[in-house]
Amino acid sequence: MAAPSPVPASRRSARDLRVGETGTICCLEDPVMALKLLDMGCVPGVTVRLSGRAPFGDPLMLVLGDEEYTLSLRGSEAATILLKD
């Protein structure tokens, strides 16, 4: 499996994280998906860590904040979660 290509920091999303890597949510890109993600705890300022990926890369397991809340998302959904630099 090839390594993901580098993504400019300004457009980096939760989908671009490597397993074990963390990031801080900046904003949510898709207004419709944002409502669902906000309800699930994906709030700007929250730290996310990619804890795993399914064998073919989808879905992804994200751990939100300090509470160790685990969320499983499709790659397309994770791509709408933009991260701070």
Backbone as JSON Lines, residues from 0, in Angstrom:
{"i":0,"aa":"M","n":[0.85,-1.17,0.0],"ca":[0.0,0.0,0.0],"c":[0.89,1.23,0.0]}
{"i":1,"aa":"A","n":[0.63,2.15,-0.9],"ca":[1.45,3.36,-1.02],"c":[1.12,4.34,0.09]}
{"i":2,"aa":"A","n":[2.14,5.09,0.51],"ca":[1.95,6.12,1.53],"c":[1.13,7.26,0.94]}
{"i":3,"aa":"P","n":[0.29,7.9,1.77],"ca":[-0.5,9.02,1.25],"c":[0.41,10.16,0.81]}
{"i":4,"aa":"S","n":[0.0,10.84,-0.25],"ca":[0.81,11.96,-0.74],"c":[0.7,13.13,0.23]}
{"i":5,"aa":"P","n":[1.78,13.94,0.3],"ca":[1.74,15.09,1.21],"c":[0.6,16.04,0.83]}
{"i":6,"aa":"V","n":[-0.06,16.57,1.83],"ca":[-1.19,17.48,1.63],"c":[-0.8,18.82,2.22]}
{"i":7,"aa":"P","n":[-1.06,19.93,1.51],"ca":[-0.77,21.24,2.09],"c":[-1.46,21.39,3.44]}
{"i":8,"aa":"A","n":[-0.76,21.95,4.41],"ca":[-1.29,22.06,5.77],"c":[-2.61,22.81,5.81]}
{"i":9,"aa":"S","n":[-2.79,23.79,4.92],"ca":[-4.02,24.57,4.96],"c":[-5.25,23.75,4.53]}
{"i":10,"aa":"R","n":[-5.06,22.65,3.85],"ca":[-6.17,21.82,3.4],"c":[-6.1,20.42,4.0]}
{"i":11,"aa":"R","n":[-5.42,20.26,5.09],"ca":[-5.26,18.95,5.7],"c":[-6.54,18.57,6.44]}
{"i":12,"aa":"S","n":[-6.96,17.32,6.26],"ca":[-8.18,16.85,6.9],"c":[-7.88,15.65,7.79]}
{"i":13,"aa":"A","n":[-8.88,15.23,8.53],"ca":[-8.72,14.06,9.4],"c":[-8.41,12.81,8.58]}
{"i":14,"aa":"R","n":[-8.86,12.75,7.35],"ca":[-8.56,11.6,6.49],"c":[-7.07,11.51,6.18]}
{"i":15,"aa":"D","n":[-6.35,12.63,6.23],"ca":[-4.93,12.66,5.89],"c":[-4.01,12.24,7.03]}
{"i":16,"aa":"L","n":[-4.57,12.06,8.23],"ca":[-3.75,11.65,9.37],"c":[-3.22,10.24,9.16]}
{"i":17,"aa":"R","n":[-2.04,9.97,9.72],"ca":[-1.5,8.62,9.75],"c":[-1.87,8.0,11.09]}
{"i":18,"aa":"V","n":[-1.89,6.7,11.16],"ca":[-2.26,6.02,12.4],"c":[-1.36,6.5,13.53]}
{"i":19,"aa":"G","n":[-1.97,6.93,14.63],"ca":[-1.25,7.44,15.79],"c":[-1.02,8.95,15.77]}
{"i":20,"aa":"E","n":[-1.21,9.58,14.64],"ca":[-1.0,11.02,14.5],"c":[-2.22,11.78,15.02]}
{"i":21,"aa":"T","n":[-1.97,12.98,15.56],"ca":[-3.06,13.8,16.09],"c":[-3.15,15.12,15.33]}
{"i":22,"aa":"G","n":[-4.3,15.76,15.46],"ca":[-4.53,17.07,14.88],"c":[-5.64,17.75,15.66]}
{"i":23,"aa":"T","n":[-5.79,19.04,15.45],"ca":[-6.83,19.8,16.12],"c":[-7.83,20.29,15.07]}
{"i":24,"aa":"I","n":[-9.1,20.07,15.34],"ca":[-10.14,20.45,14.39],"c":[-10.18,21.97,14.25]}
{"i":25,"aa":"C","n":[-10.11,22.43,13.01],"ca":[-10.2,23.85,12.68],"c":[-11.63,24.21,12.35]}
{"i":26,"aa":"C","n":[-12.19,23.48,11.41],"ca":[-13.55,23.75,10.94],"c":[-14.08,22.54,10.19]}
{"i":27,"aa":"L","n":[-15.35,22.6,9.88],"ca":[-16.0,21.51,9.15],"c":[-16.43,22.06,7.8]}
{"i":28,"aa":"E","n":[-16.03,21.37,6.74],"ca":[-16.18,21.9,5.39],"c":[-17.59,21.77,4.8]}
{"i":29,"aa":"D","n":[-18.24,20.67,5.0],"ca":[-19.55,20.42,4.39],"c":[-20.66,20.8,5.37]}
{"i":30,"aa":"P","n":[-21.49,21.8,5.05],"ca":[-22.52,22.25,6.0],"c":[-23.52,21.16,6.41]}
{"i":31,"aa":"V","n":[-23.9,20.3,5.49],"ca":[-24.85,19.23,5.82],"c":[-24.19,18.21,6.74]}
{"i":32,"aa":"M","n":[-22.99,17.77,6.4],"ca":[-22.26,16.8,7.22],"c":[-21.85,17.42,8.55]}
{"i":33,"aa":"A","n":[-21.6,18.73,8.57],"ca":[-21.17,19.41,9.79],"c":[-22.17,19.23,10.92]}
{"i":34,"aa":"L","n":[-23.46,19.28,10.62],"ca":[-24.47,19.1,11.67],"c":[-24.34,17.73,12.34]}
{"i":35,"aa":"K","n":[-24.12,16.7,11.54],"ca":[-23.96,15.35,12.08],"c":[-22.67,15.23,12.88]}
{"i":36,"aa":"L","n":[-21.58,15.78,12.33],"ca":[-20.29,15.69,13.0],"c":[-20.28,16.47,14.31]}
{"i":37,"aa":"L","n":[-20.92,17.63,14.34],"ca":[-21.0,18.41,15.58],"c":[-21.74,17.61,16.65]}
{"i":38,"aa":"D","n":[-22.82,16.95,16.27],"ca":[-23.57,16.11,17.22],"c":[-22.72,14.96,17.75]}
{"i":39,"aa":"M","n":[-21.76,14.51,16.95],"ca":[-20.91,13.39,17.35],"c":[-19.65,13.85,18.1]}
{"i":40,"aa":"G","n":[-19.51,15.16,18.33],"ca":[-18.39,15.66,19.12],"c":[-17.25,16.26,18.33]}
{"i":41,"aa":"C","n":[-17.38,16.36,17.02],"ca":[-16.33,16.95,16.2],"c":[-16.51,18.47,16.19]}
{"i":42,"aa":"V","n":[-16.03,19.09,17.24],"ca":[-16.2,20.52,17.46],"c":[-14.85,21.21,17.24]}
{"i":43,"aa":"P","n":[-14.83,22.37,16.57],"ca":[-13.56,23.08,16.41],"c":[-12.83,23.25,17.75]}
{"i":44,"aa":"G","n":[-11.52,22.98,17.73],"ca":[-10.7,23.06,18.92],"c":[-10.44,21.72,19.58]}
{"i":45,"aa":"V","n":[-11.22,20.69,19.22],"ca":[-11.04,19.36,19.81],"c":[-9.89,18.64,19.1]}
{"i":46,"aa":"T","n":[-9.08,17.95,19.88],"ca":[-7.99,17.16,19.32],"c":[-8.52,15.82,18.85]}
{"i":47,"aa":"V","n":[-8.06,15.39,17.67],"ca":[-8.42,14.07,17.14],"c":[-7.16,13.27,16.89]}
{"i":48,"aa":"R","n":[-7.26,11.95,17.11],"ca":[-6.14,11.05,16.83],"c":[-6.67,9.9,15.99]}
{"i":49,"aa":"L","n":[-5.96,9.59,14.92],"ca":[-6.35,8.45,14.1],"c":[-5.82,7.2,14.78]}
{"i":50,"aa":"S","n":[-6.74,6.35,15.26],"ca":[-6.31,5.15,15.97],"c":[-6.28,3.91,15.08]}
{"i":51,"aa":"G","n":[-6.9,4.0,13.9],"ca":[-6.84,2.85,13.01],"c":[-7.64,3.06,11.74]}
{"i":52,"aa":"R","n":[-7.37,2.18,10.79],"ca":[-8.08,2.16,9.5],"c":[-8.45,0.72,9.2]}
{"i":53,"aa":"A","n":[-9.56,0.54,8.52],"ca":[-9.94,-0.79,8.05],"c":[-8.92,-1.23,6.99]}
{"i":54,"aa":"P","n":[-8.85,-2.53,6.69],"ca":[-7.84,-3.03,5.75],"c":[-7.75,-2.3,4.41]}
{"i":55,"aa":"F","n":[-8.85,-1.85,3.86],"ca":[-8.8,-1.14,2.58],"c":[-8.87,0.37,2.77]}
{"i":56,"aa":"G","n":[-8.64,0.85,4.0],"ca":[-8.55,2.28,4.28],"c":[-9.85,2.96,4.69]}
{"i":57,"aa":"D","n":[-10.95,2.24,4.69],"ca":[-12.24,2.85,4.99],"c":[-13.09,1.83,5.74]}
{"i":58,"aa":"P","n":[-13.64,2.1,6.89],"ca":[-13.71,3.36,7.61],"c":[-12.45,3.63,8.44]}
{"i":59,"aa":"L","n":[-12.43,4.82,9.04],"ca":[-11.35,5.25,9.92],"c":[-11.87,5.32,11.34]}
{"i":60,"aa":"M","n":[-10.98,5.08,12.31],"ca":[-11.34,5.2,13.72],"c":[-10.62,6.41,14.29]}
{"i":61,"aa":"L","n":[-11.4,7.4,14.71],"ca":[-10.85,8.62,15.31],"c":[-11.15,8.63,16.8]}
{"i":62,"aa":"V","n":[-10.17,9.04,17.58],"ca":[-10.36,9.23,19.02],"c":[-10.45,10.74,19.24]}
{"i":63,"aa":"L","n":[-11.54,11.18,19.86],"ca":[-11.78,12.6,20.05],"c":[-11.44,13.04,21.46]}
{"i":64,"aa":"G","n":[-10.71,14.14,21.57],"ca":[-10.44,14.78,22.85],"c":[-9.72,13.9,23.86]}
{"i":65,"aa":"D","n":[-9.78,14.33,25.11],"ca":[-9.11,13.63,26.2],"c":[-9.96,12.51,26.77]}
{"i":66,"aa":"E","n":[-11.22,12.44,26.36],"ca":[-12.14,11.47,26.94],"c":[-12.05,10.1,26.29]}
{"i":67,"aa":"E","n":[-11.15,9.97,25.28],"ca":[-10.99,8.7,24.59],"c":[-12.29,8.22,23.97]}
{"i":68,"aa":"Y","n":[-13.08,9.14,23.42],"ca":[-14.31,8.83,22.71],"c":[-13.92,8.41,21.3]}
{"i":69,"aa":"T","n":[-14.27,7.2,20.89],"ca":[-13.9,6.69,19.58],"c":[-15.06,6.81,18.61]}
{"i":70,"aa":"L","n":[-14.76,7.3,17.43],"ca":[-15.75,7.53,16.39],"c":[-15.26,6.86,15.12]}
{"i":71,"aa":"S","n":[-16.12,6.11,14.47],"ca":[-15.79,5.46,13.21],"c":[-16.48,6.21,12.08]}
{"i":72,"aa":"L","n":[-15.7,6.64,11.09],"ca":[-16.22,7.44,9.98],"c":[-15.74,6.92,8.64]}
{"i":73,"aa":"R","n":[-16.53,7.15,7.61],"ca":[-16.07,6.89,6.25],"c":[-14.97,7.9,5.92]}
{"i":74,"aa":"G","n":[-14.12,7.56,4.98],"ca":[-13.06,8.47,4.56],"c":[-13.61,9.78,4.0]}
{"i":75,"aa":"S","n":[-14.74,9.68,3.27],"ca":[-15.34,10.9,2.7],"c":[-15.86,11.82,3.79]}
{"i":76,"aa":"E","n":[-16.34,11.24,4.9],"ca":[-16.8,12.06,6.02],"c":[-15.62,12.7,6.75]}
{"i":77,"aa":"A","n":[-14.56,11.91,6.97],"ca":[-13.36,12.43,7.64],"c":[-12.7,13.54,6.82]}
{"i":78,"aa":"A","n":[-12.86,13.49,5.51],"ca":[-12.26,14.52,4.64],"c":[-12.9,15.88,4.86]}
{"i":79,"aa":"T","n":[-14.08,15.94,5.44],"ca":[-14.74,17.22,5.67],"c":[-14.32,17.86,6.98]}
{"i":80,"aa":"I","n":[-13.52,17.14,7.79],"ca":[-13.02,17.66,9.07],"c":[-11.65,18.27,8.79]}
{"i":81,"aa":"L","n":[-11.58,19.58,8.69],"ca":[-10.31,20.26,8.4],"c":[-9.55,20.51,9.69]}
{"i":82,"aa":"L","n":[-8.23,20.39,9.61],"ca":[-7.35,20.52,10.78],"c":[-6.56,21.81,10.73]}
{"i":83,"aa":"K","n":[-6.19,22.31,11.92],"ca":[-5.34,23.5,12.03],"c":[-3.94,23.14,11.6]}
{"i":84,"aa":"D","n":[-3.17,24.17,11.23],"ca":[-1.76,23.98,10.85],"c":[-0.95,23.42,11.99]}
